[in-house]
Short mmCIF file of C-alpha atoms and ligand atoms in Angstrom, two decimals:
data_model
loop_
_atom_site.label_atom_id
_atom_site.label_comp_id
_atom_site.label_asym_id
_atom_site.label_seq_id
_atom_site.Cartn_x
_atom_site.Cartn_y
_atom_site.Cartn_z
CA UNK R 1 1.74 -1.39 21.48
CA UNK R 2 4.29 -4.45 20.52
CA UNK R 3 5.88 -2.97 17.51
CA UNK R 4 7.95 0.09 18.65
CA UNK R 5 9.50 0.65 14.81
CA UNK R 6 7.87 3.54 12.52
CA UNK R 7 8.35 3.56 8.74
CA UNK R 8 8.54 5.86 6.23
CA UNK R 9 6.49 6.97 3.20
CA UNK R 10 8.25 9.58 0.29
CA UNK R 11 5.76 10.80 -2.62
CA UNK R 12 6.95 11.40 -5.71
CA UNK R 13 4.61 12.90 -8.02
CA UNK R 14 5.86 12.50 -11.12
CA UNK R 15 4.14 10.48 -13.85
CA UNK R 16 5.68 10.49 -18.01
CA UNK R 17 1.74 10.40 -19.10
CA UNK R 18 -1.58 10.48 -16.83
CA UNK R 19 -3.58 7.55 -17.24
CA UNK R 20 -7.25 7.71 -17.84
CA UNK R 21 -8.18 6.09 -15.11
CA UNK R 22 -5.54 7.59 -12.18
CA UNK R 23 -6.46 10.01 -9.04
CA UNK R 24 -3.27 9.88 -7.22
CA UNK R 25 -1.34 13.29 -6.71
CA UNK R 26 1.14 13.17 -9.71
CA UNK R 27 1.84 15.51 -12.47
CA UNK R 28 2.89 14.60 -16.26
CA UNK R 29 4.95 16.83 -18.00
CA UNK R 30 6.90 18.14 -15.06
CA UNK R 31 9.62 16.45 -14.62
CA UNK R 32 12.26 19.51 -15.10
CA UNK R 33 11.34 19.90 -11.75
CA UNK R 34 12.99 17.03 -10.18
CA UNK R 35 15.88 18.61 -9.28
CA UNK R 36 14.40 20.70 -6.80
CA UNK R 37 11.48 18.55 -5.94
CA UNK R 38 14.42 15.75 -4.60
CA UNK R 39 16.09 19.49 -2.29
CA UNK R 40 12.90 19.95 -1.09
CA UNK R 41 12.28 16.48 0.09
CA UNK R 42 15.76 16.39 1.31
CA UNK R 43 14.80 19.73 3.43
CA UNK R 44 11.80 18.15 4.94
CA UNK R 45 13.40 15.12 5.84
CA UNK R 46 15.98 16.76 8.17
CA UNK R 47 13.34 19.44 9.45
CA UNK R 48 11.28 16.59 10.77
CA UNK R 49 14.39 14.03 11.80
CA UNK R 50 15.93 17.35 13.74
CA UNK R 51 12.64 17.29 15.87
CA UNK R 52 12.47 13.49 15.96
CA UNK R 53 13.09 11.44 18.93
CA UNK R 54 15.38 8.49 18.57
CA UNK R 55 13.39 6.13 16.07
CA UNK R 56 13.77 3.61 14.59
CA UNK R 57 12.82 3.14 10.99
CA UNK R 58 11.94 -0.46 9.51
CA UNK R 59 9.81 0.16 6.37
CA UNK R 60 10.56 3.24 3.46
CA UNK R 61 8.37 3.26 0.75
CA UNK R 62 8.73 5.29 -2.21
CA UNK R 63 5.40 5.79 -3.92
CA UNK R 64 3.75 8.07 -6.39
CA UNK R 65 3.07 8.90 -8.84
CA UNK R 66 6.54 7.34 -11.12
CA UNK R 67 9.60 6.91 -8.05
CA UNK R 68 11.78 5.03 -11.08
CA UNK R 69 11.46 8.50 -13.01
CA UNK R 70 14.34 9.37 -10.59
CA UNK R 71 18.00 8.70 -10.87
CA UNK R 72 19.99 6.68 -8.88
CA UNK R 73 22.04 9.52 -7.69
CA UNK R 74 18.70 11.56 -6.43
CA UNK R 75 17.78 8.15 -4.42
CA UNK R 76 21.63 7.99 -3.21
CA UNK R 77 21.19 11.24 -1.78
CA UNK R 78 17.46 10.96 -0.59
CA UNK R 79 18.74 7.95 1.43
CA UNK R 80 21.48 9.36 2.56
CA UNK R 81 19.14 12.07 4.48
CA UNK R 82 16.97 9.55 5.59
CA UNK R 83 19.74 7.50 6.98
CA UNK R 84 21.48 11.06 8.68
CA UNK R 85 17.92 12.15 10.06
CA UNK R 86 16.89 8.47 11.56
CA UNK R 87 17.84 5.29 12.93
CA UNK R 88 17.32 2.49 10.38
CA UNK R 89 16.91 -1.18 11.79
CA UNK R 90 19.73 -3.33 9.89
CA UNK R 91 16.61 -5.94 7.93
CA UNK R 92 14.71 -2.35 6.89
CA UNK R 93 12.57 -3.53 4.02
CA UNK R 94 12.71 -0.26 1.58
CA UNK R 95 10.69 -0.59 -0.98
CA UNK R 96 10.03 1.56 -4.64
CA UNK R 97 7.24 1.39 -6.82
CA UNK R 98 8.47 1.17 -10.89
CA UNK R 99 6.46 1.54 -13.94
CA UNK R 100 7.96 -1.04 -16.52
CA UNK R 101 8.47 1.38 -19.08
CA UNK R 102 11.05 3.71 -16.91
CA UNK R 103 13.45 0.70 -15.62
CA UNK R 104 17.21 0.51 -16.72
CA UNK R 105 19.76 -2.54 -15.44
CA UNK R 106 21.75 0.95 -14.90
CA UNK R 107 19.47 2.43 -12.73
CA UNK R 108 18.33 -0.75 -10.91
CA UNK R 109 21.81 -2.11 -9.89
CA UNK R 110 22.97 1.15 -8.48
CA UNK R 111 19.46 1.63 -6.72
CA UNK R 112 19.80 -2.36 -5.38
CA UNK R 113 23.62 -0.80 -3.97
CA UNK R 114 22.26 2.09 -2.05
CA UNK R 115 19.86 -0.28 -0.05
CA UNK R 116 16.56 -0.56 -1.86
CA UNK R 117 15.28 -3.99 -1.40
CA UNK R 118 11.95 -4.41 -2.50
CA UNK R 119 10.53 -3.61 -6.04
CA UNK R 120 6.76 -3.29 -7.14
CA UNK R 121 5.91 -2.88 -10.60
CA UNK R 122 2.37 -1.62 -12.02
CA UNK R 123 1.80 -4.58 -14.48
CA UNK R 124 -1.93 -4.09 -14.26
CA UNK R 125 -2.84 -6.71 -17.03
CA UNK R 126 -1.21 -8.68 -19.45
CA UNK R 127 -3.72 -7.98 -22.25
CA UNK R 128 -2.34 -4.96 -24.47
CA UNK R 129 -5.94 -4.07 -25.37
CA UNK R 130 -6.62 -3.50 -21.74
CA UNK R 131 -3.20 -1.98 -21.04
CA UNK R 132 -3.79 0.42 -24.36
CA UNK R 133 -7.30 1.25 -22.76
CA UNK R 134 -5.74 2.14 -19.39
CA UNK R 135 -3.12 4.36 -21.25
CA UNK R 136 -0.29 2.25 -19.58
CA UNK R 137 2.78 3.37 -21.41
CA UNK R 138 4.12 0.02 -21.22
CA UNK R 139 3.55 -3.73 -22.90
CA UNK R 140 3.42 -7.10 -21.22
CA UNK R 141 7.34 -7.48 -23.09
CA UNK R 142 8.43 -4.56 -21.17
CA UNK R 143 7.25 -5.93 -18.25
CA UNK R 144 8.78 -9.34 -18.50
CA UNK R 145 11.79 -7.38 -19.66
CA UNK R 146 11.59 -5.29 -16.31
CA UNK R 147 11.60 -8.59 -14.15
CA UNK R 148 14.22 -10.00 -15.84
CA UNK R 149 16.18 -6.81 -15.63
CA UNK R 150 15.14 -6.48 -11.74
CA UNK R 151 16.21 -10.03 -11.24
CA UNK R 152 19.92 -9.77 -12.67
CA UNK R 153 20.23 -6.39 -10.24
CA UNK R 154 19.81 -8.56 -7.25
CA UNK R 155 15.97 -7.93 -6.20
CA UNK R 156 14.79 -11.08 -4.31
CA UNK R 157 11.82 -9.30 -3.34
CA UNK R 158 9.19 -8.12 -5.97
CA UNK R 159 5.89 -7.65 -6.55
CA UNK R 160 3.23 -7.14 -9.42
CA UNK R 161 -0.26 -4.78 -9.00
CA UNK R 162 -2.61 -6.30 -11.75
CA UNK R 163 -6.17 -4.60 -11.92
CA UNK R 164 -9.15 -6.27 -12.40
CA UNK R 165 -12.86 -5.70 -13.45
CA UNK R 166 -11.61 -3.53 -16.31
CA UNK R 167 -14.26 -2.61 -19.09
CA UNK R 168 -15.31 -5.30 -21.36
CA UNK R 169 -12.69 -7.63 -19.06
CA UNK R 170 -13.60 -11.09 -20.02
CA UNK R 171 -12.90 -14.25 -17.00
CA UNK R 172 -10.90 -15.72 -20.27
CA UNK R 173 -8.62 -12.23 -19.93
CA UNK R 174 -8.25 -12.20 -16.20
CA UNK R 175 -7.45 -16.00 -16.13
CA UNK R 176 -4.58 -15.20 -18.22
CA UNK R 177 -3.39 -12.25 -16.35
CA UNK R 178 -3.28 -13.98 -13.67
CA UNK R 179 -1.14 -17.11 -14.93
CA UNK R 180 1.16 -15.01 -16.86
CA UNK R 181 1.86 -13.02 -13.81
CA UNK R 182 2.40 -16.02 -11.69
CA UNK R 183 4.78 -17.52 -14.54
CA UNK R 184 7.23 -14.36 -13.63
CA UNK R 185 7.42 -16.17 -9.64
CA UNK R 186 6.68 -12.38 -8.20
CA UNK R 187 7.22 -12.82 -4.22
CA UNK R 188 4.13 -10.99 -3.82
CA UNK R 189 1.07 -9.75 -5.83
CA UNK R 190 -1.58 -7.39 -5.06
CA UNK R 191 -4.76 -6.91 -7.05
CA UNK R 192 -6.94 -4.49 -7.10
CA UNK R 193 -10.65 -3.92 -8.74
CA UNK R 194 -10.92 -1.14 -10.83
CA UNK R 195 -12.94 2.25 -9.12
CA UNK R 196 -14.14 4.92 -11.69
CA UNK R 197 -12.73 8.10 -9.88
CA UNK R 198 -14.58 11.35 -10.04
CA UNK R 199 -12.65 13.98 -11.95
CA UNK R 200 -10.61 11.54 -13.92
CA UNK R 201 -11.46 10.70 -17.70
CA UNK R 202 -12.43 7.39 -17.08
CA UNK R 203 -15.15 9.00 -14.66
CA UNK R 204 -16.04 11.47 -16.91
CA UNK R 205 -16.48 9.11 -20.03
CA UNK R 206 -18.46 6.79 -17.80
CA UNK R 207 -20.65 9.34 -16.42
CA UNK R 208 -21.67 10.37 -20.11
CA UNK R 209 -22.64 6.55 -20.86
CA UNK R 210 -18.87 6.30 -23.41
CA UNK R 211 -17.29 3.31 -21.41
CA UNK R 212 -19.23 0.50 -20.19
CA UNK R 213 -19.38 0.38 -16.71
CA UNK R 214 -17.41 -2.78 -15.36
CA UNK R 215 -19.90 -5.62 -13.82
CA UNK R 216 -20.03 -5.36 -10.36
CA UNK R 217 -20.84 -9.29 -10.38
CA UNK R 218 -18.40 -10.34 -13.02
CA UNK R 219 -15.67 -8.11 -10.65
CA UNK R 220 -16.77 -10.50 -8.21
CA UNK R 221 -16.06 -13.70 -9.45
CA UNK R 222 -12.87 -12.24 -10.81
CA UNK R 223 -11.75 -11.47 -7.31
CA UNK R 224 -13.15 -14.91 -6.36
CA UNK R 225 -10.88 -16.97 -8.93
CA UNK R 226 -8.30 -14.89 -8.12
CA UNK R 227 -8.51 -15.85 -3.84
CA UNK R 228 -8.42 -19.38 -5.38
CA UNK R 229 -6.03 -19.46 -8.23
CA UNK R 230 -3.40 -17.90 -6.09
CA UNK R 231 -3.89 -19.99 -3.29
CA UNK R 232 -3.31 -23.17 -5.32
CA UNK R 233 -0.17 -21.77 -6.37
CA UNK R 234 1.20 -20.98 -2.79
CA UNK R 235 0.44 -17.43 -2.53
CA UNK R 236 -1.01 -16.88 0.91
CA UNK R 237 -4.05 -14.67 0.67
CA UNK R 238 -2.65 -12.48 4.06
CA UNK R 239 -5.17 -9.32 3.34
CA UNK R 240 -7.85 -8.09 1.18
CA UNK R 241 -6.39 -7.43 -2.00
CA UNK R 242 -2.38 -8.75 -1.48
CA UNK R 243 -0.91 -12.26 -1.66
CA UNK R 244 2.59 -13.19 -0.67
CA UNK R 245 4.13 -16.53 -1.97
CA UNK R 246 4.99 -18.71 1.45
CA UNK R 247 8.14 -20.39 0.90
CA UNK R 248 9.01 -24.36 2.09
CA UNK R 249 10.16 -22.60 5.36
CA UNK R 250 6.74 -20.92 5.68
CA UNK R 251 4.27 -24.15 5.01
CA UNK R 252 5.98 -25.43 7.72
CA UNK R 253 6.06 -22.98 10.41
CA UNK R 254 2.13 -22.70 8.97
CA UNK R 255 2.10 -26.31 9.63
CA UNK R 256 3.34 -26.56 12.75
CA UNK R 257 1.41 -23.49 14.26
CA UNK R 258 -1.96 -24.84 12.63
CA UNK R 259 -2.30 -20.81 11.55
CA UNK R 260 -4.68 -21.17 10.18
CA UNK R 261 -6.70 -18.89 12.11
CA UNK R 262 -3.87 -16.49 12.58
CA UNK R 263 -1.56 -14.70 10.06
CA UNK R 264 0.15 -17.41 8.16
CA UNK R 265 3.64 -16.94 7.59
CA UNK R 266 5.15 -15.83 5.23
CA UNK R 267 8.63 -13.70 4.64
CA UNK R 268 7.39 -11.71 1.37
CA UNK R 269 4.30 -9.89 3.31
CA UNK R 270 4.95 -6.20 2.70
CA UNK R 271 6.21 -5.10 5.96
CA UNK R 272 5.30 -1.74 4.71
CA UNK R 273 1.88 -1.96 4.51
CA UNK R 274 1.09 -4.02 7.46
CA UNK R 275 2.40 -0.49 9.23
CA UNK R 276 -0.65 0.95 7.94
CA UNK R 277 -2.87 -2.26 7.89
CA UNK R 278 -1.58 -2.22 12.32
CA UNK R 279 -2.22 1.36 12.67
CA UNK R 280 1.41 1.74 13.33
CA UNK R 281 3.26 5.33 12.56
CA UNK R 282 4.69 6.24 9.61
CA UNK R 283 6.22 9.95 9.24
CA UNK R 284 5.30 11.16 5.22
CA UNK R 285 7.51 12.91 3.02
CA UNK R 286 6.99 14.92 -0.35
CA UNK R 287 4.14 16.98 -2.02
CA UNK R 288 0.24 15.32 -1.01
CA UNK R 289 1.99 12.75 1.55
CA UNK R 290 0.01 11.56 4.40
CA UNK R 291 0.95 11.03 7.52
CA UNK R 292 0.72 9.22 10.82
CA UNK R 293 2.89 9.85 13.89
CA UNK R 294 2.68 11.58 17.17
CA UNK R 295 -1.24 11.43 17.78
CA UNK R 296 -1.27 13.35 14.50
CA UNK R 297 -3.03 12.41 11.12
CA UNK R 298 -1.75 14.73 8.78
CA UNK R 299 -1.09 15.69 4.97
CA UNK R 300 1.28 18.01 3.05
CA UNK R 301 0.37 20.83 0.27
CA UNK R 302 -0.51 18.65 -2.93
CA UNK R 303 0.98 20.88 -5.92
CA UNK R 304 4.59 20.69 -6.82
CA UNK R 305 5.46 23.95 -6.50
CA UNK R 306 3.72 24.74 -3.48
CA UNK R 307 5.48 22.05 -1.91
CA UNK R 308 8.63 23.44 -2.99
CA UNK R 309 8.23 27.02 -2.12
CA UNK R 310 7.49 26.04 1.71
CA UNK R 311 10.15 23.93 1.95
CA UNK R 312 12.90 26.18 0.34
CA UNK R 313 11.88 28.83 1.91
CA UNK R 314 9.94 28.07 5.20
CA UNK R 315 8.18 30.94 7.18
CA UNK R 316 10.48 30.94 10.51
CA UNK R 317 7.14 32.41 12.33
CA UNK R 318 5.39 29.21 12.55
CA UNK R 319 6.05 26.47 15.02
CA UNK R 320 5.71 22.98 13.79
CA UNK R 321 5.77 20.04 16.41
CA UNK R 322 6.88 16.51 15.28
CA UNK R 323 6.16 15.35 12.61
CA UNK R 324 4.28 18.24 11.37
CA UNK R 325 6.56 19.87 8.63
CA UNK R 326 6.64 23.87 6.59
CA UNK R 327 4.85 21.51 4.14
CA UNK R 328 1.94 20.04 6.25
CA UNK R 329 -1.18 21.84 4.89
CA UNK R 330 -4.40 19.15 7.02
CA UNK R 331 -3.22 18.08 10.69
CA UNK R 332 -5.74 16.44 12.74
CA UNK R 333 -4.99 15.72 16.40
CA UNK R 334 -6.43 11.80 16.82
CA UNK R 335 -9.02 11.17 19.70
CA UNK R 336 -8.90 7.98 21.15
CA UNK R 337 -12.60 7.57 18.97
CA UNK R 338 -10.74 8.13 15.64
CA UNK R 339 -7.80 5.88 16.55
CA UNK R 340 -10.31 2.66 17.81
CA UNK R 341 -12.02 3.30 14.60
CA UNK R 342 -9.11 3.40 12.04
CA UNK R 343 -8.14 0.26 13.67
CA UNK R 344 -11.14 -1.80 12.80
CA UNK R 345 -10.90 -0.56 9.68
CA UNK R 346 -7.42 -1.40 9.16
CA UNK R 347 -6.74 -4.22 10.92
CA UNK R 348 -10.06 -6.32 9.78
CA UNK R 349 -8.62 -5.93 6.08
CA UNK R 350 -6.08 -8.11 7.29
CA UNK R 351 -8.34 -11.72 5.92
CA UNK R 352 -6.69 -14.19 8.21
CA UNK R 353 -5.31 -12.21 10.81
CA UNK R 354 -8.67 -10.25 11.62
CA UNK R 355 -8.76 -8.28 15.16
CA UNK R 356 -7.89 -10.27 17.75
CA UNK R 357 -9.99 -9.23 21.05
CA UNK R 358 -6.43 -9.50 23.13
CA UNK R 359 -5.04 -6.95 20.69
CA UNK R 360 -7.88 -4.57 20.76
CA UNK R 361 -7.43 -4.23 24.60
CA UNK R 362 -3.66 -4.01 25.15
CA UNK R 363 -3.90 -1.29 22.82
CA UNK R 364 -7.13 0.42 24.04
CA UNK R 365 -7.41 -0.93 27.45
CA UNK R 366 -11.09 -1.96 26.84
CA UNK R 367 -12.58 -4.75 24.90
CA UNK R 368 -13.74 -4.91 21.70
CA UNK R 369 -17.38 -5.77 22.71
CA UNK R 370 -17.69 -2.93 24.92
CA UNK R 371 -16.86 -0.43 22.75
CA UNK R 372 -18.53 -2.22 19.64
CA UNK R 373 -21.44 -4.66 20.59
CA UNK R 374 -23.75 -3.41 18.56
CA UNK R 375 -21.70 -3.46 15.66
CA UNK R 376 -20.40 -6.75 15.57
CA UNK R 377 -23.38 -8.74 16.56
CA UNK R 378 -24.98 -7.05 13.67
CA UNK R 379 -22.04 -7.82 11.16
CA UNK R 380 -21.85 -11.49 12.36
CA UNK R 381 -25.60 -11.80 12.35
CA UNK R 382 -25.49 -10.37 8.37
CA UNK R 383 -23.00 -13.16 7.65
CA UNK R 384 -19.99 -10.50 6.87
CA UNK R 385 -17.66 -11.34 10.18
CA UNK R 386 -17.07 -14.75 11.70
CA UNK R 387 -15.06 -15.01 15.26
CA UNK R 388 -12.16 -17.40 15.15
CA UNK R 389 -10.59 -18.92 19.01
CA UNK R 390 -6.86 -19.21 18.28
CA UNK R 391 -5.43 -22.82 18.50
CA UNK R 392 -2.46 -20.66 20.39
CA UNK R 393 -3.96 -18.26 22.12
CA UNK R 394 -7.05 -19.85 23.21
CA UNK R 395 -8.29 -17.51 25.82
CA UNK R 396 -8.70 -15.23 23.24
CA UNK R 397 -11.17 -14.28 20.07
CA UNK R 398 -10.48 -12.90 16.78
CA UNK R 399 -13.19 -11.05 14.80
CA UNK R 400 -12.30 -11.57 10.78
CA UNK R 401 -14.44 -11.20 7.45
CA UNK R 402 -16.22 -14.16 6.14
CA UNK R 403 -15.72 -14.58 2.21
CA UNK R 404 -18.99 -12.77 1.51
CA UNK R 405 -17.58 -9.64 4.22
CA UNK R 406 -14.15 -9.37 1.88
CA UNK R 407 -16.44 -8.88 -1.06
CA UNK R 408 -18.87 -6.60 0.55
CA UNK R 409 -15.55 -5.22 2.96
CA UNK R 410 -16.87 -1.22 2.53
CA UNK R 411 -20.16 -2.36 4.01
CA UNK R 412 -18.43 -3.76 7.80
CA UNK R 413 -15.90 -0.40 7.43
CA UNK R 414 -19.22 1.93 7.26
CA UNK R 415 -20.41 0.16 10.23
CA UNK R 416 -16.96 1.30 12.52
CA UNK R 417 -17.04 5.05 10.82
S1 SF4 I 501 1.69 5.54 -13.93
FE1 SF4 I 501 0.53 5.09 -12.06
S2 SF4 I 501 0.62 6.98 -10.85
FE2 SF4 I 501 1.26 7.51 -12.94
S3 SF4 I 501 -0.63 8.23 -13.91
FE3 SF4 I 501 -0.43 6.04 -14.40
S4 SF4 I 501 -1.60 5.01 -12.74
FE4 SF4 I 501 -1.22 7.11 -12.07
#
């Protein structure tokens, strides 16, 4: 393994409304329980750094669920565990995910002070039909508002989620999304099509025939303009659904290392993320966090006040090892099957990178062919994978998905499952 650095992901699952369309573990309505939810995180954090080996962290990610729905003191002191428990590498990108509508300069400037460096807001579209339709609380003012805001705290490093293949979403609508989002200069965007999840409202009106099902097709092409728009305007397409604008410094490293075929460069790629997209470990904090550390795959109790409970008051009978935490409700121990697999299915999201054969068997100690000939001759017989020989690295292969594979990219995972 070349990367020896694990990150760090903290849940909080608080929302000020649930949209229509969300699954993720958050709560509305609760939010009197902050207080206690930030002590119990705090708790967990220095159970699991007490059992930690020396670390070190490069990546924290605060997720959720609504992270700005927290003050700046209840990051200051969240940090301030994190930093007591672990080892932080002095460039740590950490990262927080915002909702427009829950943003003050306030809040941001003291939250850009304690160290967080990286801001992603959930923009989604900048059509207020389609925002009022998702139940976003916010506008496409507030959101301009929120960059500007972001911007005079000293955030260098932001991104926008937009959403795409929305009900009745016309190309016209997406088009615009897209350049109004651009015309903010975000230093990275990620979009996303839009899934109808089972249990949420948006599945349930869909599955009684009261919301038009998005086009599948017309999702498509959306995703297809979007490859090419963004590209045009110096994003560099660097996985499945995220861009990351390449500065002058980048085009020419790109340039220079004809990288064509590998991962072009670029210094706004969510460091964060690529942990995951690697199969690299990340330790998980807070109530429904999952995590990855230790040979373990593992999750923590998903309601609020569970999550609390075990962490205020933690049964001294049980043994946890690291990373495993009073909170950790699923662990899985990984067998060297699961692991190979997660990494194909991680790593080929990664569009230009791919899985690069010399990778696979440094980490595995076998080949990729051996292990998955089948497979991949099918896959690059169906037109969804293409191998690549590095210009650099030319005794080696990388296996990456073709256009048509990105679009069809749940078809190639099944196939490594
Ligand atoms: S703000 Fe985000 S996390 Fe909260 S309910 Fe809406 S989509 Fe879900």
């Amino acid at each position: 393994m070349t990367n020896p650095n694990t990150s760090i992901y903290i849940h909080i699952p608080f929302c000020k409304h649930r949209c229509a369309y969300c699954d993720f573990n958050t709560y509305a309505g609760q939010e009197d329980s902050i207080p206690a939810y930030v002590q119990a995180l705090i708790n967990e954090i220095e159970f699991v750094g007490q059992r930690a080996e020396q670390m070190n962290i490069h990546t924290v990610f605060f997720g959720g669920g609504t992270p700005s729905l927290l003050s700046a003191p209840q990051f200051d002191s969240i940090l301030q565990a994190l930093r007591s428990a672990f080892t932080f590498t002095p460039d740590a990108e950490v990262s927080i995910e915002a909702n427009p509508g829950t943003i003050s300069p306030e809040k941001l400037k003291t939250i850009r002070e304690a160290g967080i460096n990286r801001i992603s807001f959930g923009v989604q579209s900048a059509n207020t039909e389609e925002l009022r339709m998702l139940e976003r609380i916010h506008d496409f003012f507030t959101v301009i508002e929120a960059v500007s805001t972001a911007r005079k705290a000293g955030f260098d490093n932001l991104n926008l989620d937009l959403i795409y293949g929305l009900p009745e979403q016309t190309p016209a609508s997406w088009q615009t999304t897209l350049q109004r989002t651009i015309d903010l200069h975000p230093e990275h965007i990620s979009a996303y099509a839009l899934t109808l999840e089972h249990g949420t409202p948006f599945g349930r009106w869909s599955s009684k025939g009261l919301l038009p099902l998005p086009d599948p097709d017309l999702a498509a092409e959306m995703y297809e303009y979007a490859e090419e728009f963004l590209e045009s305007k110096g994003y560099v397409h660097y996985e499945i659904s995220n861009w990351a604008k390449a500065t002058a410094e980048n085009r020419t490293q790109n340039a220079e290392s004809n990288s064509s075929f590998l991962i072009p460069h670029s210094s706004f790629v969510c460091r964060h993320n690529l942990q995951y997209w690697h199969s690299l470990p990340y330790l998980a904090f807070g109530a429904g966090a999952h995590g990855y550390a230790n040979g373990y795959r593992y999750s923590n109790a998903l309601r609020i006040k569970t999550y609390i409970e075990r962490l205020i008051h933690p049964s001294s009978f049980i043994i946890h090892p690291f990373p495993l935490s009073p909170a950790t409700v699923n662990q899985h121990k990984q067998s060297l099957k699961d692991d190979m697999s997660e990494y194909m299915l991680n790593n080929l999201r990664l569009t230009n990178a791919g899985v690069a054969e010399s990778d696979f068997r440094l980490r595995f100690g076998r080949g990729l062919l051996d292990v998955y000939p089948k497979e991949i001759e099918e896959l690059v017989n169906n037109g969804l994978l293409e191998i690549k020989t590095t210009e650099v690295l030319k005794t080696s292969v990388v296996y990456r998905l073709t256009k048509r594979g990105r679009l069809l990219g749940n078809q190639v995972f099944l196939r490594f499952v």
